[in-house]
PDB file of C-alpha atoms in Angstrom:
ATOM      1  CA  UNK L   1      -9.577 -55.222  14.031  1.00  0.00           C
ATOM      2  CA  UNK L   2      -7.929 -54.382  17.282  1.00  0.00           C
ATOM      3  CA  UNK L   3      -5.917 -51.700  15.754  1.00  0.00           C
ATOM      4  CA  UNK L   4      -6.368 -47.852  14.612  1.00  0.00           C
ATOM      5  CA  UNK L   5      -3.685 -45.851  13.026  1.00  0.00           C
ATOM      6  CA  UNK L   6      -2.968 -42.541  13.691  1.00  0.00           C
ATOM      7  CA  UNK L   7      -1.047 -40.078  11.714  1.00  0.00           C
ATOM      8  CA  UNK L   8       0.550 -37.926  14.026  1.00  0.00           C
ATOM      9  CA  UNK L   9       1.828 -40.848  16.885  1.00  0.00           C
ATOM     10  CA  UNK L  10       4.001 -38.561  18.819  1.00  0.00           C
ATOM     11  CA  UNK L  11       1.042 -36.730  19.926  1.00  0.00           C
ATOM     12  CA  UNK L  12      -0.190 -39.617  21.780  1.00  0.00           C
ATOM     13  CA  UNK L  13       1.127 -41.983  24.306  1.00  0.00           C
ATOM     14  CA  UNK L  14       0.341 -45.605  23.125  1.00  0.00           C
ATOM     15  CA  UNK L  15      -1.371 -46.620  26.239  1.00  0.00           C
ATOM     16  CA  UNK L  16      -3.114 -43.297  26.703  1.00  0.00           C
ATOM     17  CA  UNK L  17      -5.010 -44.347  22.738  1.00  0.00           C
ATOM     18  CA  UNK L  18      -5.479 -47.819  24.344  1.00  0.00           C
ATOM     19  CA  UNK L  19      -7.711 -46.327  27.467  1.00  0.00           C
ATOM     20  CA  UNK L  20      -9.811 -43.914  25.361  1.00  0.00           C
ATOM     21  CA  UNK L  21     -10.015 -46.689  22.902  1.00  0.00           C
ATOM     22  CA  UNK L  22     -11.934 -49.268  26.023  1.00  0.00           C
ATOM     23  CA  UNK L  23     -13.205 -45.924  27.346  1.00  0.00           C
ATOM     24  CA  UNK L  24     -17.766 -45.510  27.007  1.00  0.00           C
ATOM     25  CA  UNK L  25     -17.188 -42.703  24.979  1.00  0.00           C
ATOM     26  CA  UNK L  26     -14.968 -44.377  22.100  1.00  0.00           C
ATOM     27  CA  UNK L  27     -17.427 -47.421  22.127  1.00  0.00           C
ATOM     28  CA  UNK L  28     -19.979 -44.961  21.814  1.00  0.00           C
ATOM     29  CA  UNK L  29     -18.510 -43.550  18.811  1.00  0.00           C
ATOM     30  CA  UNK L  30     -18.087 -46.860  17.264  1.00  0.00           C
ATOM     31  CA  UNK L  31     -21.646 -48.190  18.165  1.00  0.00           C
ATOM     32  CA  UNK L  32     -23.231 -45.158  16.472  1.00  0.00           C
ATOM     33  CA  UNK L  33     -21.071 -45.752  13.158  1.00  0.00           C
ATOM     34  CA  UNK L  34     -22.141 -49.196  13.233  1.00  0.00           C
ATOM     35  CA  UNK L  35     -25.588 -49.587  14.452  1.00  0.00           C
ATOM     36  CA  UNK L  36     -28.453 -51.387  12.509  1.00  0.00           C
ATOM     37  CA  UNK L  37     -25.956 -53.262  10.465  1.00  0.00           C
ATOM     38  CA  UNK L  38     -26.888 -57.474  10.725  1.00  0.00           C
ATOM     39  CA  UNK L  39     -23.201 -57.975  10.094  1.00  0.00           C
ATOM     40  CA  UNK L  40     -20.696 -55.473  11.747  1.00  0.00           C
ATOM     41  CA  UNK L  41     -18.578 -53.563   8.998  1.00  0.00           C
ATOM     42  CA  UNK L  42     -16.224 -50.888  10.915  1.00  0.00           C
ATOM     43  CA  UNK L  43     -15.032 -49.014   7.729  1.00  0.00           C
ATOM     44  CA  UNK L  44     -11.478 -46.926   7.638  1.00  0.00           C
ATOM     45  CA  UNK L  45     -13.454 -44.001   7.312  1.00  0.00           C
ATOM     46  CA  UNK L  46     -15.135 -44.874  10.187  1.00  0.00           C
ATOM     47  CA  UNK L  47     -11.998 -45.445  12.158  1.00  0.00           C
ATOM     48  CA  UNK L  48     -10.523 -42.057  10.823  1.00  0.00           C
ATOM     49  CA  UNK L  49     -13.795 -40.259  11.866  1.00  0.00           C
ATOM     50  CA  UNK L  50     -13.076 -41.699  16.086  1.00  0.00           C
ATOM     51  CA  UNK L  51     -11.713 -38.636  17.876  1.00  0.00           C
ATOM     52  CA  UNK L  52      -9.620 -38.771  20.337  1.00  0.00           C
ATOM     53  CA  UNK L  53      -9.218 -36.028  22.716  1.00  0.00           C
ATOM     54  CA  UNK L  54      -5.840 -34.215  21.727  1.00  0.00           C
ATOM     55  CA  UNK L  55      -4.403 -32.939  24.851  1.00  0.00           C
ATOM     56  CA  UNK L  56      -1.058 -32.436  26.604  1.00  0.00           C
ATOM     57  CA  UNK L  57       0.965 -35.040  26.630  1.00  0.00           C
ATOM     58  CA  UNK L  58       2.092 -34.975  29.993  1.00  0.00           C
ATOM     59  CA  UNK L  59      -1.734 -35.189  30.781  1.00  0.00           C
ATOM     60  CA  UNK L  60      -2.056 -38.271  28.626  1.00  0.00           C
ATOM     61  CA  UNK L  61       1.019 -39.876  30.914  1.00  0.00           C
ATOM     62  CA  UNK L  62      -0.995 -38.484  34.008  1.00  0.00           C
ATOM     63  CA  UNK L  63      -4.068 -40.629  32.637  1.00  0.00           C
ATOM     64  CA  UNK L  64      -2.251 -43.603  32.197  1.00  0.00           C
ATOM     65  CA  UNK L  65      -0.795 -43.694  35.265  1.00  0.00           C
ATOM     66  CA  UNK L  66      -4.020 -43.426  37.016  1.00  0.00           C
ATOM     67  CA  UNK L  67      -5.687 -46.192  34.742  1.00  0.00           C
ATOM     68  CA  UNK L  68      -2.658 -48.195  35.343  1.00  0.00           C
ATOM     69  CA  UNK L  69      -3.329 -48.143  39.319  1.00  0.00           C
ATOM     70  CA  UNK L  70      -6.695 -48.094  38.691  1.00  0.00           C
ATOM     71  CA  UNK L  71      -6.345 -51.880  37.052  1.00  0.00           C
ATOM     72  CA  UNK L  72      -3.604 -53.090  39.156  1.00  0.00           C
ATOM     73  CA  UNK L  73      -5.482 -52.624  42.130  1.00  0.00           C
ATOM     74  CA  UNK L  74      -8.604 -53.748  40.515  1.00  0.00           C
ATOM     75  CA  UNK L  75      -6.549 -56.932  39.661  1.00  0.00           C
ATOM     76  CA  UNK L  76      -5.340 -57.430  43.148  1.00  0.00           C
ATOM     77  CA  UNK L  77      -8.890 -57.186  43.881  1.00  0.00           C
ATOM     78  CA  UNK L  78     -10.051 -59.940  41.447  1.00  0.00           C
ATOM     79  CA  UNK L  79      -7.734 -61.884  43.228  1.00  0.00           C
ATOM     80  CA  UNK L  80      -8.484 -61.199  46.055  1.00  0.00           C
ATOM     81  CA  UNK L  81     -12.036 -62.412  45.620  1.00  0.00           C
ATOM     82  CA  UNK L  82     -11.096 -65.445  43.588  1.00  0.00           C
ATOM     83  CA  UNK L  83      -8.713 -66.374  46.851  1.00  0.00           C
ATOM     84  CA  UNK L  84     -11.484 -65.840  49.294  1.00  0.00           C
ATOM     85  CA  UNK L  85     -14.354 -67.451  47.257  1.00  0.00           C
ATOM     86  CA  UNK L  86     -12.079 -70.817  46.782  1.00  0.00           C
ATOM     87  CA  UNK L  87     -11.349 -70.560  50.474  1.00  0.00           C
ATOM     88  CA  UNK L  88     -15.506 -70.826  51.360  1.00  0.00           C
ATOM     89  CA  UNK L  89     -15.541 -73.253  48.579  1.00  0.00           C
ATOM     90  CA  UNK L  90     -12.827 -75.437  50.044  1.00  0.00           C
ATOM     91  CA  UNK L  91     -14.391 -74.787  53.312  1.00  0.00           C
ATOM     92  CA  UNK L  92     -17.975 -76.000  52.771  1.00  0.00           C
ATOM     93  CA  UNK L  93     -16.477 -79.119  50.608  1.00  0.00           C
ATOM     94  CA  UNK L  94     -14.466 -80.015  53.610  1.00  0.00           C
ATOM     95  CA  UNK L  95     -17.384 -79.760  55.784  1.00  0.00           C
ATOM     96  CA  UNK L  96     -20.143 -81.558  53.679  1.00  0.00           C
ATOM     97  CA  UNK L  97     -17.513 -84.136  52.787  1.00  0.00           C
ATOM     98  CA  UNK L  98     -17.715 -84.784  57.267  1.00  0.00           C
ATOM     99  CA  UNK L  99     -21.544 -85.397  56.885  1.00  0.00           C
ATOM    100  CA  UNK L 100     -22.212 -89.239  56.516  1.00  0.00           C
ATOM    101  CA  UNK L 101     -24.625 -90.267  53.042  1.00  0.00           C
ATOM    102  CA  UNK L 102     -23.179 -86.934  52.179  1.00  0.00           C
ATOM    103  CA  UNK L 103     -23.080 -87.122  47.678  1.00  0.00           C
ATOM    104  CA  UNK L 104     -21.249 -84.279  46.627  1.00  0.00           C
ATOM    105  CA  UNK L 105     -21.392 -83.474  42.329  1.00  0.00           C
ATOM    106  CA  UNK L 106     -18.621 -81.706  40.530  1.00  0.00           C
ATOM    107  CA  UNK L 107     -14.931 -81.368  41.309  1.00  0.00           C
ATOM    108  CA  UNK L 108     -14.305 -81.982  44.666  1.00  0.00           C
ATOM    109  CA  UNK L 109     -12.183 -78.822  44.846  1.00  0.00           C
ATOM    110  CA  UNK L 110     -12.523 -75.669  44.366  1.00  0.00           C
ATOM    111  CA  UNK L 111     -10.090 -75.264  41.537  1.00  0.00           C
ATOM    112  CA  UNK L 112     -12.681 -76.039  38.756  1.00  0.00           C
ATOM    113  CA  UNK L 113     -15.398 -74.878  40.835  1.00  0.00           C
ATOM    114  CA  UNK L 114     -17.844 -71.439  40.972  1.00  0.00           C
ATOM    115  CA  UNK L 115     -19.227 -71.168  44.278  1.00  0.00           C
ATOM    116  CA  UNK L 116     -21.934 -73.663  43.411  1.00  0.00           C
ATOM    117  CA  UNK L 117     -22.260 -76.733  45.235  1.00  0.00           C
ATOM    118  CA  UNK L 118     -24.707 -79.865  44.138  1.00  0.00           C
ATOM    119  CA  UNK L 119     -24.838 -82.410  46.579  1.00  0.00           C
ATOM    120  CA  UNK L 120     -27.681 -84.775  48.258  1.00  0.00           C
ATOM    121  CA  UNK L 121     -28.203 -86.782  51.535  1.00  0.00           C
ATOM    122  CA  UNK L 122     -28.857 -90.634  51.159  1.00  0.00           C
ATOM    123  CA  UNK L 123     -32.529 -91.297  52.415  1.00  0.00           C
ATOM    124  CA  UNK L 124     -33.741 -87.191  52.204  1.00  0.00           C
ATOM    125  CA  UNK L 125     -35.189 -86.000  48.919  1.00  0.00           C
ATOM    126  CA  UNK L 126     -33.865 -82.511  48.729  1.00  0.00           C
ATOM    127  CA  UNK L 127     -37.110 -80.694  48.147  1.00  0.00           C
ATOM    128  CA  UNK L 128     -37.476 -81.398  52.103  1.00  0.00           C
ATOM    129  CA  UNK L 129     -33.784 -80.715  52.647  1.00  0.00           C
ATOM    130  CA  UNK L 130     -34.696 -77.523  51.297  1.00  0.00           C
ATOM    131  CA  UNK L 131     -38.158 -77.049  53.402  1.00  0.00           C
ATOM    132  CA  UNK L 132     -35.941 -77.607  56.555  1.00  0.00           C
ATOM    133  CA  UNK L 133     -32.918 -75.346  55.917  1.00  0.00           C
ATOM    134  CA  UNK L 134     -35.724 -72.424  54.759  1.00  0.00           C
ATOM    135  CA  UNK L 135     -37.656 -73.189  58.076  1.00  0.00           C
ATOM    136  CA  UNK L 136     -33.762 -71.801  59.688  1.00  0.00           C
ATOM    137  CA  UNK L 137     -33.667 -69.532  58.016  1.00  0.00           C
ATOM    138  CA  UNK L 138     -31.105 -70.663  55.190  1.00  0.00           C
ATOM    139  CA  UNK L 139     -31.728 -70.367  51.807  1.00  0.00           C
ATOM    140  CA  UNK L 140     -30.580 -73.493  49.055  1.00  0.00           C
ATOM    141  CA  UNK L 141     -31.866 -74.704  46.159  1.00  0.00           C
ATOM    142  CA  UNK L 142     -33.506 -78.393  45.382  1.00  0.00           C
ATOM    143  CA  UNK L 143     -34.704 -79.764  42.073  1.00  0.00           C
ATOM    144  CA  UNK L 144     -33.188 -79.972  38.410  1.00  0.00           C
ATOM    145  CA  UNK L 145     -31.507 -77.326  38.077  1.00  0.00           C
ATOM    146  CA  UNK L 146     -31.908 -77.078  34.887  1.00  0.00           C
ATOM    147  CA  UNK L 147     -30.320 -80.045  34.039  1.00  0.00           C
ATOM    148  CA  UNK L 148     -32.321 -83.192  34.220  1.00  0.00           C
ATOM    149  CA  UNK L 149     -30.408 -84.925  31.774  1.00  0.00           C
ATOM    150  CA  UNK L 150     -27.364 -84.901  34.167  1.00  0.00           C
ATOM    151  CA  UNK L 151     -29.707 -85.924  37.161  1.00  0.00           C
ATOM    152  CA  UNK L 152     -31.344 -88.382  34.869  1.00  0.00           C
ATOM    153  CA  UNK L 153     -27.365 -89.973  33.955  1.00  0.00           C
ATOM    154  CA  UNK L 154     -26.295 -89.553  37.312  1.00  0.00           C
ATOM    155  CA  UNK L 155     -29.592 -91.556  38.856  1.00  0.00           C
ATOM    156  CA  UNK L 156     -31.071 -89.027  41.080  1.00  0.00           C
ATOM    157  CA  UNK L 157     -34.615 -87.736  41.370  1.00  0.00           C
ATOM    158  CA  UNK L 158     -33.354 -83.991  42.437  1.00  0.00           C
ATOM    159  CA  UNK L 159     -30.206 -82.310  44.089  1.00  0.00           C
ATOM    160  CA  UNK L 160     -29.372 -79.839  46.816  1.00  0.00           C
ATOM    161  CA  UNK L 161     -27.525 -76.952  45.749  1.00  0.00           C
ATOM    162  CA  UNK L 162     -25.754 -74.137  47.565  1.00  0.00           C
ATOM    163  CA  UNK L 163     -24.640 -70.755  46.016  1.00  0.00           C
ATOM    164  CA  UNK L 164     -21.888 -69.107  47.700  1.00  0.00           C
ATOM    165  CA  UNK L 165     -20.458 -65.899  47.141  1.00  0.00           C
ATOM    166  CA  UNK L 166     -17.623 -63.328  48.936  1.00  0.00           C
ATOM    167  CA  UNK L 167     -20.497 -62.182  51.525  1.00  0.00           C
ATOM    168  CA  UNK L 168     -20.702 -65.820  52.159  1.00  0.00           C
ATOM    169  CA  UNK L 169     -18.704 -66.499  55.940  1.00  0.00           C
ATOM    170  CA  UNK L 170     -17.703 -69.614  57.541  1.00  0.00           C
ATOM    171  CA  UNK L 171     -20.263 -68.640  59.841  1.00  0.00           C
ATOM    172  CA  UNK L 172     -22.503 -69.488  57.745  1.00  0.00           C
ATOM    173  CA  UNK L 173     -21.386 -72.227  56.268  1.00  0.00           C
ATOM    174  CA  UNK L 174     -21.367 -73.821  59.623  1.00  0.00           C
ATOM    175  CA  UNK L 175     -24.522 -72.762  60.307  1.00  0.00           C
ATOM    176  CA  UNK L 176     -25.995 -74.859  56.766  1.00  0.00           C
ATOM    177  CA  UNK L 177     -24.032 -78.008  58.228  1.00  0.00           C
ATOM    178  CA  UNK L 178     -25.607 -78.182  61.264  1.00  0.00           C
ATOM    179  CA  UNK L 179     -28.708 -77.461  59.303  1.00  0.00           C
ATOM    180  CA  UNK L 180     -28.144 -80.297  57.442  1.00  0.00           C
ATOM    181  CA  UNK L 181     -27.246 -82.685  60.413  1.00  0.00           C
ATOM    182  CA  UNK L 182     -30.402 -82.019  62.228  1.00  0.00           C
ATOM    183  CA  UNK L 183     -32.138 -82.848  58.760  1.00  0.00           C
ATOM    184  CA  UNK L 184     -30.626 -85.596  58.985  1.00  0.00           C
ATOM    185  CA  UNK L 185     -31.680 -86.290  62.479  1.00  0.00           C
ATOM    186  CA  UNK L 186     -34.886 -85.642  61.763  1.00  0.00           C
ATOM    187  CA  UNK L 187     -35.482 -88.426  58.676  1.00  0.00           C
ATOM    188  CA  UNK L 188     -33.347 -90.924  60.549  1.00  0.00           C
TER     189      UNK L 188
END
């Protein structure tokens, strides 16, 4: 029930009912009418009893334009992130893909990805993968993940696994693959 209906429309802008409406205050209204109920049951009269601020319509259009901006530039910001997080993605694939005995799990791109890499190093369990990358100072994690059934289908005792996020820089990333090189160095 993603709809309310109100008797006197040309008081309110349509978009104007749609902000309160995903506004805290208007969920607040709603929780109170339905909490402690196992199975939620929004009634009309429960609908009818919402207020919404009445106020001057040019107001409401003044709102609306401000939430509009508001969204579109939180929008260009989502995208924003989701371009720069695929780009370290892409990055770090690119890189770890270099490394020789370098497995890397998942989608090798960062289309179906989330800033989580699995991966392991022939001949290196990744608990000391781990040990050596902390001992530089760079944090990963090494084990199951949660998953062991995957690890148990895919054949492997444990995986590596980087997190990456927007405060993530190639910097770093370069700094975790010569991190992983000298690892490398060092069981050889």
């Amino acid at each position: 029930a993603n709809f309310i209906a109100i008797k006197n429309i040309r008081e309110f802008d349509p978009k104007f009912v749609k902000y309160f409406l995903d506004s805290e205050i208007a969920k607040n209204q709603i929780e109170r009418r339905i909490s402690g109920q196992v199975q939620i049951k929004l009634t009309t009269d429960d609908i009818k009893s919402i207020k919404i601020p009445k106020i001057k319509r040019d107001s409401q259009s003044k709102i609306v334009q401000i939430m509009d901006e508001a969204y579109a530039k939180k929008k260009q910001n989502e995208e924003e992130g989701e371009k720069l997080l695929n780009s370290i993605d892409d990055y770090v694939l690119e890189k770890l893909n270099k490394i020789s005995h370098v497995t890397i799990y998942g989608p090798k791109t960062s289309k179906s990805r989330t800033g989580v890499i699995s991966f392991s190093i022939k001949g290196i369990h990744p608990h000391d993968v781990a040990q050596i990358l902390d001992q530089e100072g760079i944090a990963i994690r090494s084990g199951f993940h949660c998953a062991m059934p995957l690890h148990t289908r895919l054949g492997i005792s444990a995986s590596c696994r980087v997190s990456l996020y927007i405060y993530n820089t190639k910097e770093d990333i370069n700094n975790l693959i010569k991190s992983l090189k000298r690892a490398q160095k060092l069981f050889s």
